[in-house]
Amino acid sequence: MLSFRRTTASSTGEKPMKVKKLDHIALYMDDRASAADFLTSNLGFHVVDHTDRYTLVGAGGRVGKLTLFDAPTGAPSPDPIERINLRVADPESAAAKLPSETNPERQGPGFVFTGPENLPLALVPGEGDFTDYDLEGFVLRSADPEASARGFLEMGFAPGEDSRTLGAGEYRLRLAERAPGSGGMLFHVGCLVDSAEDHRREAEERGLEVQDFVEGPNTLAVFVRGPEGVSVEYVEHKPTFSLT
């Protein structure tokens, strides 16, 4: 696991790293087209954007989304992801619409089920004003959940209700003990920020590993390595951003 240097904005004189909200979770898929078809056919998703490199699906361009990439040939499957939660008004009704092969099972007030390529998903009851099938958050496995949570806290996530939970706007990142049997191929976690450049500068000041800086037609993004090797993408929307 990475160790994080204990620096803060007050000690460096720089602007603090601050996540505004979770934007997307990026996943590697062996069959991107089939995975996108499953998600758009069985959940309240539509294709938000599609290129030769990725397919972006979700309940809308301004809510939490899944970005599907083609898995690199011969690459081992990364497995830190325990589950991705989707918020819905009626979990029981939503679960009843799933294909039987997804094996939906009640868990507390919601249902867990298996998505494409064994992607672990859950339907949970939404609270307050929300969009059906928006992401509620996700769970990552960790050898040391509390230490990983502290690392993500230093990277701009907000404190949560306990030592293993963090906030990313209205979304939640939870850390859990490592356990065998869950699937998923996490590529990176995309978080919306005011300035990608400020976050690159602050990451360098703190001694964090800056992996890449990418300018797209509608976004600027810096990728920083976090706990458990998870890549966090700090993405800034340009004024031209208009995904729906």
JSON list of C-alpha atoms in Angstrom, two decimals:
[
{"chain": "A", "resi": 1, "resn": "MET", "atom": "CA", "xyz": [0.00, 0.00, 0.00]},
{"chain": "A", "resi": 2, "resn": "LEU", "atom": "CA", "xyz": [1.16, 3.52, -0.65]},
{"chain": "A", "resi": 3, "resn": "SER", "atom": "CA", "xyz": [2.21, 5.65, 2.29]},
{"chain": "A", "resi": 4, "resn": "PHE", "atom": "CA", "xyz": [1.07, 9.25, 2.25]},
{"chain": "A", "resi": 5, "resn": "ARG", "atom": "CA", "xyz": [3.16, 12.17, 3.42]},
{"chain": "A", "resi": 6, "resn": "ARG", "atom": "CA", "xyz": [1.26, 14.08, 6.10]},
{"chain": "A", "resi": 7, "resn": "THR", "atom": "CA", "xyz": [1.00, 17.53, 4.55]},
{"chain": "A", "resi": 8, "resn": "THR", "atom": "CA", "xyz": [-1.91, 19.93, 4.51]},
{"chain": "A", "resi": 9, "resn": "ALA", "atom": "CA", "xyz": [-2.76, 23.10, 2.66]},
{"chain": "A", "resi": 10, "resn": "SER", "atom": "CA", "xyz": [-1.76, 25.16, 5.70]},
{"chain": "A", "resi": 11, "resn": "SER", "atom": "CA", "xyz": [1.71, 23.57, 5.84]},
{"chain": "A", "resi": 12, "resn": "THR", "atom": "CA", "xyz": [2.43, 23.83, 2.11]},
{"chain": "A", "resi": 13, "resn": "GLY", "atom": "CA", "xyz": [0.80, 27.17, 1.48]},
{"chain": "A", "resi": 14, "resn": "GLU", "atom": "CA", "xyz": [-1.01, 25.67, -1.50]},
{"chain": "A", "resi": 15, "resn": "LYS", "atom": "CA", "xyz": [-4.72, 25.34, -2.19]},
{"chain": "A", "resi": 16, "resn": "PRO", "atom": "CA", "xyz": [-6.24, 22.20, -0.64]},
{"chain": "A", "resi": 17, "resn": "MET", "atom": "CA", "xyz": [-7.25, 19.29, -2.82]},
{"chain": "A", "resi": 18, "resn": "LYS", "atom": "CA", "xyz": [-11.05, 19.24, -2.84]},
{"chain": "A", "resi": 19, "resn": "VAL", "atom": "CA", "xyz": [-13.38, 16.88, -4.65]},
{"chain": "A", "resi": 20, "resn": "LYS", "atom": "CA", "xyz": [-16.69, 18.53, -5.59]},
{"chain": "A", "resi": 21, "resn": "LYS", "atom": "CA", "xyz": [-18.41, 15.24, -6.40]},
{"chain": "A", "resi": 22, "resn": "LEU", "atom": "CA", "xyz": [-17.96, 11.83, -7.97]},
{"chain": "A", "resi": 23, "resn": "ASP", "atom": "CA", "xyz": [-18.31, 12.12, -11.75]},
{"chain": "A", "resi": 24, "resn": "HIS", "atom": "CA", "xyz": [-17.76, 8.55, -12.96]},
{"chain": "A", "resi": 25, "resn": "ILE", "atom": "CA", "xyz": [-16.26, 5.16, -12.24]},
{"chain": "A", "resi": 26, "resn": "ALA", "atom": "CA", "xyz": [-14.13, 3.82, -15.11]},
{"chain": "A", "resi": 27, "resn": "LEU", "atom": "CA", "xyz": [-14.03, 0.07, -15.68]},
{"chain": "A", "resi": 28, "resn": "TYR", "atom": "CA", "xyz": [-12.14, -2.27, -17.99]},
{"chain": "A", "resi": 29, "resn": "MET", "atom": "CA", "xyz": [-14.40, -4.67, -19.89]},
{"chain": "A", "resi": 30, "resn": "ASP", "atom": "CA", "xyz": [-13.49, -7.61, -22.13]},
{"chain": "A", "resi": 31, "resn": "ASP", "atom": "CA", "xyz": [-16.59, -6.92, -24.25]},
{"chain": "A", "resi": 32, "resn": "ARG", "atom": "CA", "xyz": [-17.42, -3.25, -23.94]},
{"chain": "A", "resi": 33, "resn": "ALA", "atom": "CA", "xyz": [-20.36, -3.33, -26.35]},
{"chain": "A", "resi": 34, "resn": "SER", "atom": "CA", "xyz": [-22.09, -6.21, -24.57]},
{"chain": "A", "resi": 35, "resn": "ALA", "atom": "CA", "xyz": [-21.53, -4.61, -21.18]},
{"chain": "A", "resi": 36, "resn": "ALA", "atom": "CA", "xyz": [-23.02, -1.32, -22.38]},
{"chain": "A", "resi": 37, "resn": "ASP", "atom": "CA", "xyz": [-25.98, -3.18, -23.89]},
{"chain": "A", "resi": 38, "resn": "PHE", "atom": "CA", "xyz": [-26.67, -4.95, -20.59]},
{"chain": "A", "resi": 39, "resn": "LEU", "atom": "CA", "xyz": [-26.51, -1.74, -18.56]},
{"chain": "A", "resi": 40, "resn": "THR", "atom": "CA", "xyz": [-28.73, 0.25, -20.93]},
{"chain": "A", "resi": 41, "resn": "SER", "atom": "CA", "xyz": [-31.24, -2.59, -21.40]},
{"chain": "A", "resi": 42, "resn": "ASN", "atom": "CA", "xyz": [-31.70, -3.62, -17.76]},
{"chain": "A", "resi": 43, "resn": "LEU", "atom": "CA", "xyz": [-31.04, -0.43, -15.79]},
{"chain": "A", "resi": 44, "resn": "GLY", "atom": "CA", "xyz": [-32.20, 3.15, -16.26]},
{"chain": "A", "resi": 45, "resn": "PHE", "atom": "CA", "xyz": [-29.05, 4.02, -18.20]},
{"chain": "A", "resi": 46, "resn": "HIS", "atom": "CA", "xyz": [-28.50, 5.41, -21.66]},
{"chain": "A", "resi": 47, "resn": "VAL", "atom": "CA", "xyz": [-25.33, 5.98, -23.68]},
{"chain": "A", "resi": 48, "resn": "VAL", "atom": "CA", "xyz": [-24.14, 9.44, -22.69]},
{"chain": "A", "resi": 49, "resn": "ASP", "atom": "CA", "xyz": [-21.06, 9.42, -24.93]},
{"chain": "A", "resi": 50, "resn": "HIS", "atom": "CA", "xyz": [-19.30, 6.91, -27.17]},
{"chain": "A", "resi": 51, "resn": "THR", "atom": "CA", "xyz": [-15.88, 6.98, -28.83]},
{"chain": "A", "resi": 52, "resn": "ASP", "atom": "CA", "xyz": [-13.38, 4.46, -30.15]},
{"chain": "A", "resi": 53, "resn": "ARG", "atom": "CA", "xyz": [-11.78, 4.46, -26.68]},
{"chain": "A", "resi": 54, "resn": "TYR", "atom": "CA", "xyz": [-14.73, 4.33, -24.29]},
{"chain": "A", "resi": 55, "resn": "THR", "atom": "CA", "xyz": [-18.49, 4.13, -23.79]},
{"chain": "A", "resi": 56, "resn": "LEU", "atom": "CA", "xyz": [-20.01, 6.39, -21.13]},
{"chain": "A", "resi": 57, "resn": "VAL", "atom": "CA", "xyz": [-23.33, 5.20, -19.67]},
{"chain": "A", "resi": 58, "resn": "GLY", "atom": "CA", "xyz": [-25.56, 6.50, -16.91]},
{"chain": "A", "resi": 59, "resn": "ALA", "atom": "CA", "xyz": [-28.88, 8.06, -16.00]},
{"chain": "A", "resi": 60, "resn": "GLY", "atom": "CA", "xyz": [-27.65, 11.43, -17.31]},
{"chain": "A", "resi": 61, "resn": "GLY", "atom": "CA", "xyz": [-24.56, 13.45, -18.12]},
{"chain": "A", "resi": 62, "resn": "ARG", "atom": "CA", "xyz": [-24.66, 15.44, -14.88]},
{"chain": "A", "resi": 63, "resn": "VAL", "atom": "CA", "xyz": [-25.03, 12.51, -12.46]},
{"chain": "A", "resi": 64, "resn": "GLY", "atom": "CA", "xyz": [-22.73, 9.61, -11.53]},
{"chain": "A", "resi": 65, "resn": "LYS", "atom": "CA", "xyz": [-21.80, 7.46, -14.52]},
{"chain": "A", "resi": 66, "resn": "LEU", "atom": "CA", "xyz": [-19.86, 4.36, -15.57]},
{"chain": "A", "resi": 67, "resn": "THR", "atom": "CA", "xyz": [-17.16, 4.68, -18.22]},
{"chain": "A", "resi": 68, "resn": "LEU", "atom": "CA", "xyz": [-16.40, 1.41, -20.00]},
{"chain": "A", "resi": 69, "resn": "PHE", "atom": "CA", "xyz": [-12.98, 0.87, -21.57]},
{"chain": "A", "resi": 70, "resn": "ASP", "atom": "CA", "xyz": [-11.62, -2.09, -23.53]},
{"chain": "A", "resi": 71, "resn": "ALA", "atom": "CA", "xyz": [-9.52, -4.25, -21.20]},
{"chain": "A", "resi": 72, "resn": "PRO", "atom": "CA", "xyz": [-5.84, -4.36, -22.21]},
{"chain": "A", "resi": 73, "resn": "THR", "atom": "CA", "xyz": [-4.93, -7.69, -23.79]},
{"chain": "A", "resi": 74, "resn": "GLY", "atom": "CA", "xyz": [-3.27, -10.05, -21.35]},
{"chain": "A", "resi": 75, "resn": "ALA", "atom": "CA", "xyz": [-3.50, -7.63, -18.44]},
{"chain": "A", "resi": 76, "resn": "PRO", "atom": "CA", "xyz": [-4.38, -9.11, -15.03]},
{"chain": "A", "resi": 77, "resn": "SER", "atom": "CA", "xyz": [-7.78, -8.10, -13.70]},
{"chain": "A", "resi": 78, "resn": "PRO", "atom": "CA", "xyz": [-7.43, -5.45, -10.97]},
{"chain": "A", "resi": 79, "resn": "ASP", "atom": "CA", "xyz": [-9.85, -6.26, -8.18]},
{"chain": "A", "resi": 80, "resn": "PRO", "atom": "CA", "xyz": [-10.15, -3.53, -5.55]},
{"chain": "A", "resi": 81, "resn": "ILE", "atom": "CA", "xyz": [-13.82, -2.91, -6.28]},
{"chain": "A", "resi": 82, "resn": "GLU", "atom": "CA", "xyz": [-16.30, -4.60, -3.96]},
{"chain": "A", "resi": 83, "resn": "ARG", "atom": "CA", "xyz": [-19.56, -3.11, -5.23]},
{"chain": "A", "resi": 84, "resn": "ILE", "atom": "CA", "xyz": [-21.13, -0.19, -7.09]},
{"chain": "A", "resi": 85, "resn": "ASN", "atom": "CA", "xyz": [-24.42, 1.07, -5.64]},
{"chain": "A", "resi": 86, "resn": "LEU", "atom": "CA", "xyz": [-27.26, 2.52, -7.72]},
{"chain": "A", "resi": 87, "resn": "ARG", "atom": "CA", "xyz": [-30.00, 4.53, -6.02]},
{"chain": "A", "resi": 88, "resn": "VAL", "atom": "CA", "xyz": [-33.60, 3.90, -7.03]},
{"chain": "A", "resi": 89, "resn": "ALA", "atom": "CA", "xyz": [-37.03, 4.83, -5.69]},
{"chain": "A", "resi": 90, "resn": "ASP", "atom": "CA", "xyz": [-38.18, 1.20, -5.40]},
{"chain": "A", "resi": 91, "resn": "PRO", "atom": "CA", "xyz": [-35.37, -1.39, -5.14]},
{"chain": "A", "resi": 92, "resn": "GLU", "atom": "CA", "xyz": [-37.78, -4.33, -5.09]},
{"chain": "A", "resi": 93, "resn": "SER", "atom": "CA", "xyz": [-39.49, -3.26, -8.30]},
{"chain": "A", "resi": 94, "resn": "ALA", "atom": "CA", "xyz": [-36.16, -2.53, -9.99]},
{"chain": "A", "resi": 95, "resn": "ALA", "atom": "CA", "xyz": [-34.78, -5.92, -8.92]},
{"chain": "A", "resi": 96, "resn": "ALA", "atom": "CA", "xyz": [-37.84, -7.69, -10.34]},
{"chain": "A", "resi": 97, "resn": "LYS", "atom": "CA", "xyz": [-36.99, -6.31, -13.79]},
{"chain": "A", "resi": 98, "resn": "LEU", "atom": "CA", "xyz": [-33.49, -7.82, -13.79]},
{"chain": "A", "resi": 99, "resn": "PRO", "atom": "CA", "xyz": [-32.72, -11.00, -15.77]},
{"chain": "A", "resi": 100, "resn": "SER", "atom": "CA", "xyz": [-32.71, -14.13, -13.60]},
{"chain": "A", "resi": 101, "resn": "GLU", "atom": "CA", "xyz": [-29.04, -14.80, -14.39]},
{"chain": "A", "resi": 102, "resn": "THR", "atom": "CA", "xyz": [-28.08, -11.66, -12.45]},
{"chain": "A", "resi": 103, "resn": "ASN", "atom": "CA", "xyz": [-29.09, -13.50, -9.24]},
{"chain": "A", "resi": 104, "resn": "PRO", "atom": "CA", "xyz": [-30.62, -10.55, -7.38]},
{"chain": "A", "resi": 105, "resn": "GLU", "atom": "CA", "xyz": [-30.64, -11.12, -3.62]},
{"chain": "A", "resi": 106, "resn": "ARG", "atom": "CA", "xyz": [-32.09, -8.94, -0.91]},
{"chain": "A", "resi": 107, "resn": "GLN", "atom": "CA", "xyz": [-29.50, -7.29, 1.31]},
{"chain": "A", "resi": 108, "resn": "GLY", "atom": "CA", "xyz": [-30.91, -4.94, 3.94]},
{"chain": "A", "resi": 109, "resn": "PRO", "atom": "CA", "xyz": [-33.26, -2.43, 2.29]},
{"chain": "A", "resi": 110, "resn": "GLY", "atom": "CA", "xyz": [-31.81, -3.10, -1.17]},
{"chain": "A", "resi": 111, "resn": "PHE", "atom": "CA", "xyz": [-30.72, -5.85, -3.54]},
{"chain": "A", "resi": 112, "resn": "VAL", "atom": "CA", "xyz": [-27.29, -7.03, -4.70]},
{"chain": "A", "resi": 113, "resn": "PHE", "atom": "CA", "xyz": [-26.85, -8.56, -8.14]},
{"chain": "A", "resi": 114, "resn": "THR", "atom": "CA", "xyz": [-24.24, -9.52, -10.71]},
{"chain": "A", "resi": 115, "resn": "GLY", "atom": "CA", "xyz": [-23.76, -7.27, -13.71]},
{"chain": "A", "resi": 116, "resn": "PRO", "atom": "CA", "xyz": [-21.81, -7.81, -16.93]},
{"chain": "A", "resi": 117, "resn": "GLU", "atom": "CA", "xyz": [-18.56, -9.76, -16.57]},
{"chain": "A", "resi": 118, "resn": "ASN", "atom": "CA", "xyz": [-19.36, -10.40, -12.89]},
{"chain": "A", "resi": 119, "resn": "LEU", "atom": "CA", "xyz": [-19.42, -6.70, -12.07]},
{"chain": "A", "resi": 120, "resn": "PRO", "atom": "CA", "xyz": [-20.84, -6.47, -8.51]},
{"chain": "A", "resi": 121, "resn": "LEU", "atom": "CA", "xyz": [-23.78, -4.06, -8.36]},
{"chain": "A", "resi": 122, "resn": "ALA", "atom": "CA", "xyz": [-26.50, -3.13, -5.87]},
{"chain": "A", "resi": 123, "resn": "LEU", "atom": "CA", "xyz": [-29.85, -1.34, -5.90]},
{"chain": "A", "resi": 124, "resn": "VAL", "atom": "CA", "xyz": [-30.30, 0.83, -2.82]},
{"chain": "A", "resi": 125, "resn": "PRO", "atom": "CA", "xyz": [-33.18, 3.13, -1.81]},
{"chain": "A", "resi": 126, "resn": "GLY", "atom": "CA", "xyz": [-32.60, 6.76, -2.75]},
{"chain": "A", "resi": 127, "resn": "GLU", "atom": "CA", "xyz": [-33.21, 9.55, -0.26]},
{"chain": "A", "resi": 128, "resn": "GLY", "atom": "CA", "xyz": [-34.39, 13.11, -0.84]},
{"chain": "A", "resi": 129, "resn": "ASP", "atom": "CA", "xyz": [-34.22, 14.58, -4.34]},
{"chain": "A", "resi": 130, "resn": "PHE", "atom": "CA", "xyz": [-32.35, 12.21, -6.66]},
{"chain": "A", "resi": 131, "resn": "THR", "atom": "CA", "xyz": [-32.34, 10.75, -10.16]},
{"chain": "A", "resi": 132, "resn": "ASP", "atom": "CA", "xyz": [-33.37, 7.11, -10.50]},
{"chain": "A", "resi": 133, "resn": "TYR", "atom": "CA", "xyz": [-30.32, 4.94, -11.27]},
{"chain": "A", "resi": 134, "resn": "ASP", "atom": "CA", "xyz": [-27.86, 7.64, -10.30]},
{"chain": "A", "resi": 135, "resn": "LEU", "atom": "CA", "xyz": [-24.87, 6.18, -8.50]},
{"chain": "A", "resi": 136, "resn": "GLU", "atom": "CA", "xyz": [-25.13, 6.18, -4.71]},
{"chain": "A", "resi": 137, "resn": "GLY", "atom": "CA", "xyz": [-21.47, 5.36, -4.31]},
{"chain": "A", "resi": 138, "resn": "PHE", "atom": "CA", "xyz": [-19.09, 2.43, -4.32]},
{"chain": "A", "resi": 139, "resn": "VAL", "atom": "CA", "xyz": [-17.15, 0.12, -2.02]},
{"chain": "A", "resi": 140, "resn": "LEU", "atom": "CA", "xyz": [-13.43, -0.62, -2.39]},
{"chain": "A", "resi": 141, "resn": "ARG", "atom": "CA", "xyz": [-11.53, -3.48, -0.80]},
{"chain": "A", "resi": 142, "resn": "SER", "atom": "CA", "xyz": [-8.42, -2.62, 1.18]},
{"chain": "A", "resi": 143, "resn": "ALA", "atom": "CA", "xyz": [-5.81, -4.38, 3.29]},
{"chain": "A", "resi": 144, "resn": "ASP", "atom": "CA", "xyz": [-6.18, -1.51, 5.78]},
{"chain": "A", "resi": 145, "resn": "PRO", "atom": "CA", "xyz": [-9.52, 0.29, 5.29]},
{"chain": "A", "resi": 146, "resn": "GLU", "atom": "CA", "xyz": [-8.88, 3.01, 7.89]},
{"chain": "A", "resi": 147, "resn": "ALA", "atom": "CA", "xyz": [-5.46, 3.88, 6.46]},
{"chain": "A", "resi": 148, "resn": "SER", "atom": "CA", "xyz": [-6.83, 3.93, 2.92]},
{"chain": "A", "resi": 149, "resn": "ALA", "atom": "CA", "xyz": [-9.67, 6.20, 4.04]},
{"chain": "A", "resi": 150, "resn": "ARG", "atom": "CA", "xyz": [-7.13, 8.62, 5.53]},
{"chain": "A", "resi": 151, "resn": "GLY", "atom": "CA", "xyz": [-5.24, 8.57, 2.24]},
{"chain": "A", "resi": 152, "resn": "PHE", "atom": "CA", "xyz": [-8.34, 9.43, 0.24]},
{"chain": "A", "resi": 153, "resn": "LEU", "atom": "CA", "xyz": [-9.18, 12.14, 2.77]},
{"chain": "A", "resi": 154, "resn": "GLU", "atom": "CA", "xyz": [-5.82, 13.77, 2.05]},
{"chain": "A", "resi": 155, "resn": "MET", "atom": "CA", "xyz": [-6.63, 13.57, -1.66]},
{"chain": "A", "resi": 156, "resn": "GLY", "atom": "CA", "xyz": [-9.68, 15.80, -1.28]},
{"chain": "A", "resi": 157, "resn": "PHE", "atom": "CA", "xyz": [-12.53, 13.48, -0.33]},
{"chain": "A", "resi": 158, "resn": "ALA", "atom": "CA", "xyz": [-14.72, 14.63, 2.56]},
{"chain": "A", "resi": 159, "resn": "PRO", "atom": "CA", "xyz": [-14.99, 12.90, 5.96]},
{"chain": "A", "resi": 160, "resn": "GLY", "atom": "CA", "xyz": [-17.87, 10.44, 6.21]},
{"chain": "A", "resi": 161, "resn": "GLU", "atom": "CA", "xyz": [-19.97, 9.11, 9.04]},
{"chain": "A", "resi": 162, "resn": "ASP", "atom": "CA", "xyz": [-17.27, 6.69, 10.19]},
{"chain": "A", "resi": 163, "resn": "SER", "atom": "CA", "xyz": [-13.56, 5.95, 9.77]},
{"chain": "A", "resi": 164, "resn": "ARG", "atom": "CA", "xyz": [-14.11, 3.85, 6.62]},
{"chain": "A", "resi": 165, "resn": "THR", "atom": "CA", "xyz": [-16.48, 6.16, 4.76]},
{"chain": "A", "resi": 166, "resn": "LEU", "atom": "CA", "xyz": [-15.79, 9.29, 2.71]},
{"chain": "A", "resi": 167, "resn": "GLY", "atom": "CA", "xyz": [-17.91, 11.74, 0.77]},
{"chain": "A", "resi": 168, "resn": "ALA", "atom": "CA", "xyz": [-17.60, 12.91, -2.83]},
{"chain": "A", "resi": 169, "resn": "GLY", "atom": "CA", "xyz": [-20.42, 15.42, -3.03]},
{"chain": "A", "resi": 170, "resn": "GLU", "atom": "CA", "xyz": [-23.66, 13.47, -2.61]},
{"chain": "A", "resi": 171, "resn": "TYR", "atom": "CA", "xyz": [-21.83, 10.19, -3.28]},
{"chain": "A", "resi": 172, "resn": "ARG", "atom": "CA", "xyz": [-20.09, 7.82, -0.87]},
{"chain": "A", "resi": 173, "resn": "LEU", "atom": "CA", "xyz": [-16.79, 5.94, -1.01]},
{"chain": "A", "resi": 174, "resn": "ARG", "atom": "CA", "xyz": [-16.63, 3.10, 1.50]},
{"chain": "A", "resi": 175, "resn": "LEU", "atom": "CA", "xyz": [-13.61, 0.96, 2.35]},
{"chain": "A", "resi": 176, "resn": "ALA", "atom": "CA", "xyz": [-14.00, -2.71, 3.29]},
{"chain": "A", "resi": 177, "resn": "GLU", "atom": "CA", "xyz": [-11.68, -5.54, 4.30]},
{"chain": "A", "resi": 178, "resn": "ARG", "atom": "CA", "xyz": [-10.34, -7.57, 1.41]},
{"chain": "A", "resi": 179, "resn": "ALA", "atom": "CA", "xyz": [-12.42, -10.66, 0.65]},
{"chain": "A", "resi": 180, "resn": "PRO", "atom": "CA", "xyz": [-12.31, -13.14, -2.24]},
{"chain": "A", "resi": 181, "resn": "GLY", "atom": "CA", "xyz": [-15.15, -13.68, -4.65]},
{"chain": "A", "resi": 182, "resn": "SER", "atom": "CA", "xyz": [-16.03, -10.20, -5.95]},
{"chain": "A", "resi": 183, "resn": "GLY", "atom": "CA", "xyz": [-15.42, -9.13, -9.52]},
{"chain": "A", "resi": 184, "resn": "GLY", "atom": "CA", "xyz": [-14.96, -5.86, -11.30]},
{"chain": "A", "resi": 185, "resn": "MET", "atom": "CA", "xyz": [-12.12, -4.30, -13.22]},
{"chain": "A", "resi": 186, "resn": "LEU", "atom": "CA", "xyz": [-11.54, -0.81, -11.85]},
{"chain": "A", "resi": 187, "resn": "PHE", "atom": "CA", "xyz": [-9.58, 1.52, -14.14]},
{"chain": "A", "resi": 188, "resn": "HIS", "atom": "CA", "xyz": [-9.98, 4.80, -12.27]},
{"chain": "A", "resi": 189, "resn": "VAL", "atom": "CA", "xyz": [-12.35, 6.94, -10.22]},
{"chain": "A", "resi": 190, "resn": "GLY", "atom": "CA", "xyz": [-13.28, 10.27, -11.83]},
{"chain": "A", "resi": 191, "resn": "CYS", "atom": "CA", "xyz": [-14.05, 13.22, -9.55]},
{"chain": "A", "resi": 192, "resn": "LEU", "atom": "CA", "xyz": [-15.19, 16.69, -10.55]},
{"chain": "A", "resi": 193, "resn": "VAL", "atom": "CA", "xyz": [-13.01, 19.61, -9.37]},
{"chain": "A", "resi": 194, "resn": "ASP", "atom": "CA", "xyz": [-12.82, 23.34, -10.04]},
{"chain": "A", "resi": 195, "resn": "SER", "atom": "CA", "xyz": [-9.27, 23.21, -11.43]},
{"chain": "A", "resi": 196, "resn": "ALA", "atom": "CA", "xyz": [-7.36, 20.18, -12.70]},
{"chain": "A", "resi": 197, "resn": "GLU", "atom": "CA", "xyz": [-4.15, 22.22, -12.90]},
{"chain": "A", "resi": 198, "resn": "ASP", "atom": "CA", "xyz": [-4.42, 23.27, -9.24]},
{"chain": "A", "resi": 199, "resn": "HIS", "atom": "CA", "xyz": [-4.83, 19.62, -8.26]},
{"chain": "A", "resi": 200, "resn": "ARG", "atom": "CA", "xyz": [-1.83, 18.57, -10.30]},
{"chain": "A", "resi": 201, "resn": "ARG", "atom": "CA", "xyz": [0.28, 21.25, -8.63]},
{"chain": "A", "resi": 202, "resn": "GLU", "atom": "CA", "xyz": [-0.93, 20.32, -5.15]},
{"chain": "A", "resi": 203, "resn": "ALA", "atom": "CA", "xyz": [-0.41, 16.59, -5.77]},
{"chain": "A", "resi": 204, "resn": "GLU", "atom": "CA", "xyz": [3.19, 17.28, -6.77]},
{"chain": "A", "resi": 205, "resn": "GLU", "atom": "CA", "xyz": [3.69, 19.45, -3.66]},
{"chain": "A", "resi": 206, "resn": "ARG", "atom": "CA", "xyz": [2.46, 16.59, -1.48]},
{"chain": "A", "resi": 207, "resn": "GLY", "atom": "CA", "xyz": [4.69, 14.02, -3.11]},
{"chain": "A", "resi": 208, "resn": "LEU", "atom": "CA", "xyz": [1.82, 12.07, -4.67]},
{"chain": "A", "resi": 209, "resn": "GLU", "atom": "CA", "xyz": [2.37, 10.21, -7.93]},
{"chain": "A", "resi": 210, "resn": "VAL", "atom": "CA", "xyz": [0.95, 12.18, -10.86]},
{"chain": "A", "resi": 211, "resn": "GLN", "atom": "CA", "xyz": [0.27, 9.59, -13.55]},
{"chain": "A", "resi": 212, "resn": "ASP", "atom": "CA", "xyz": [-1.03, 11.70, -16.43]},
{"chain": "A", "resi": 213, "resn": "PHE", "atom": "CA", "xyz": [-2.50, 15.04, -17.48]},
{"chain": "A", "resi": 214, "resn": "VAL", "atom": "CA", "xyz": [-5.00, 14.93, -20.33]},
{"chain": "A", "resi": 215, "resn": "GLU", "atom": "CA", "xyz": [-6.84, 17.66, -22.23]},
{"chain": "A", "resi": 216, "resn": "GLY", "atom": "CA", "xyz": [-10.00, 16.59, -24.02]},
{"chain": "A", "resi": 217, "resn": "PRO", "atom": "CA", "xyz": [-12.53, 18.53, -26.10]},
{"chain": "A", "resi": 218, "resn": "ASN", "atom": "CA", "xyz": [-14.68, 19.29, -23.04]},
{"chain": "A", "resi": 219, "resn": "THR", "atom": "CA", "xyz": [-12.45, 18.47, -20.06]},
{"chain": "A", "resi": 220, "resn": "LEU", "atom": "CA", "xyz": [-9.06, 18.83, -18.41]},
{"chain": "A", "resi": 221, "resn": "ALA", "atom": "CA", "xyz": [-7.98, 15.94, -16.20]},
{"chain": "A", "resi": 222, "resn": "VAL", "atom": "CA", "xyz": [-5.07, 14.95, -13.98]},
{"chain": "A", "resi": 223, "resn": "PHE", "atom": "CA", "xyz": [-4.62, 11.35, -12.81]},
{"chain": "A", "resi": 224, "resn": "VAL", "atom": "CA", "xyz": [-3.08, 10.76, -9.38]},
{"chain": "A", "resi": 225, "resn": "ARG", "atom": "CA", "xyz": [-2.24, 7.41, -7.80]},
{"chain": "A", "resi": 226, "resn": "GLY", "atom": "CA", "xyz": [-4.04, 6.82, -4.49]},
{"chain": "A", "resi": 227, "resn": "PRO", "atom": "CA", "xyz": [-4.41, 4.12, -1.81]},
{"chain": "A", "resi": 228, "resn": "GLU", "atom": "CA", "xyz": [-4.42, 0.49, -3.01]},
{"chain": "A", "resi": 229, "resn": "GLY", "atom": "CA", "xyz": [-3.04, 1.75, -6.32]},
{"chain": "A", "resi": 230, "resn": "VAL", "atom": "CA", "xyz": [-6.40, 3.28, -7.24]},
{"chain": "A", "resi": 231, "resn": "SER", "atom": "CA", "xyz": [-6.07, 6.01, -9.84]},
{"chain": "A", "resi": 232, "resn": "VAL", "atom": "CA", "xyz": [-8.09, 9.14, -9.04]},
{"chain": "A", "resi": 233, "resn": "GLU", "atom": "CA", "xyz": [-8.92, 11.37, -12.00]},
{"chain": "A", "resi": 234, "resn": "TYR", "atom": "CA", "xyz": [-9.51, 15.01, -11.06]},
{"chain": "A", "resi": 235, "resn": "VAL", "atom": "CA", "xyz": [-11.61, 16.27, -13.96]},
{"chain": "A", "resi": 236, "resn": "GLU", "atom": "CA", "xyz": [-12.49, 19.87, -14.76]},
{"chain": "A", "resi": 237, "resn": "HIS", "atom": "CA", "xyz": [-15.39, 20.57, -17.10]},
{"chain": "A", "resi": 238, "resn": "LYS", "atom": "CA", "xyz": [-14.72, 23.22, -19.72]},
{"chain": "A", "resi": 239, "resn": "PRO", "atom": "CA", "xyz": [-17.51, 25.73, -20.52]},
{"chain": "A", "resi": 240, "resn": "THR", "atom": "CA", "xyz": [-18.18, 23.64, -23.66]},
{"chain": "A", "resi": 241, "resn": "PHE", "atom": "CA", "xyz": [-19.18, 20.59, -21.58]},
{"chain": "A", "resi": 242, "resn": "SER", "atom": "CA", "xyz": [-22.70, 19.59, -22.61]},
{"chain": "A", "resi": 243, "resn": "LEU", "atom": "CA", "xyz": [-23.25, 15.84, -22.07]},
{"chain": "A", "resi": 244, "resn": "THR", "atom": "CA", "xyz": [-26.84, 14.85, -21.29]}
]
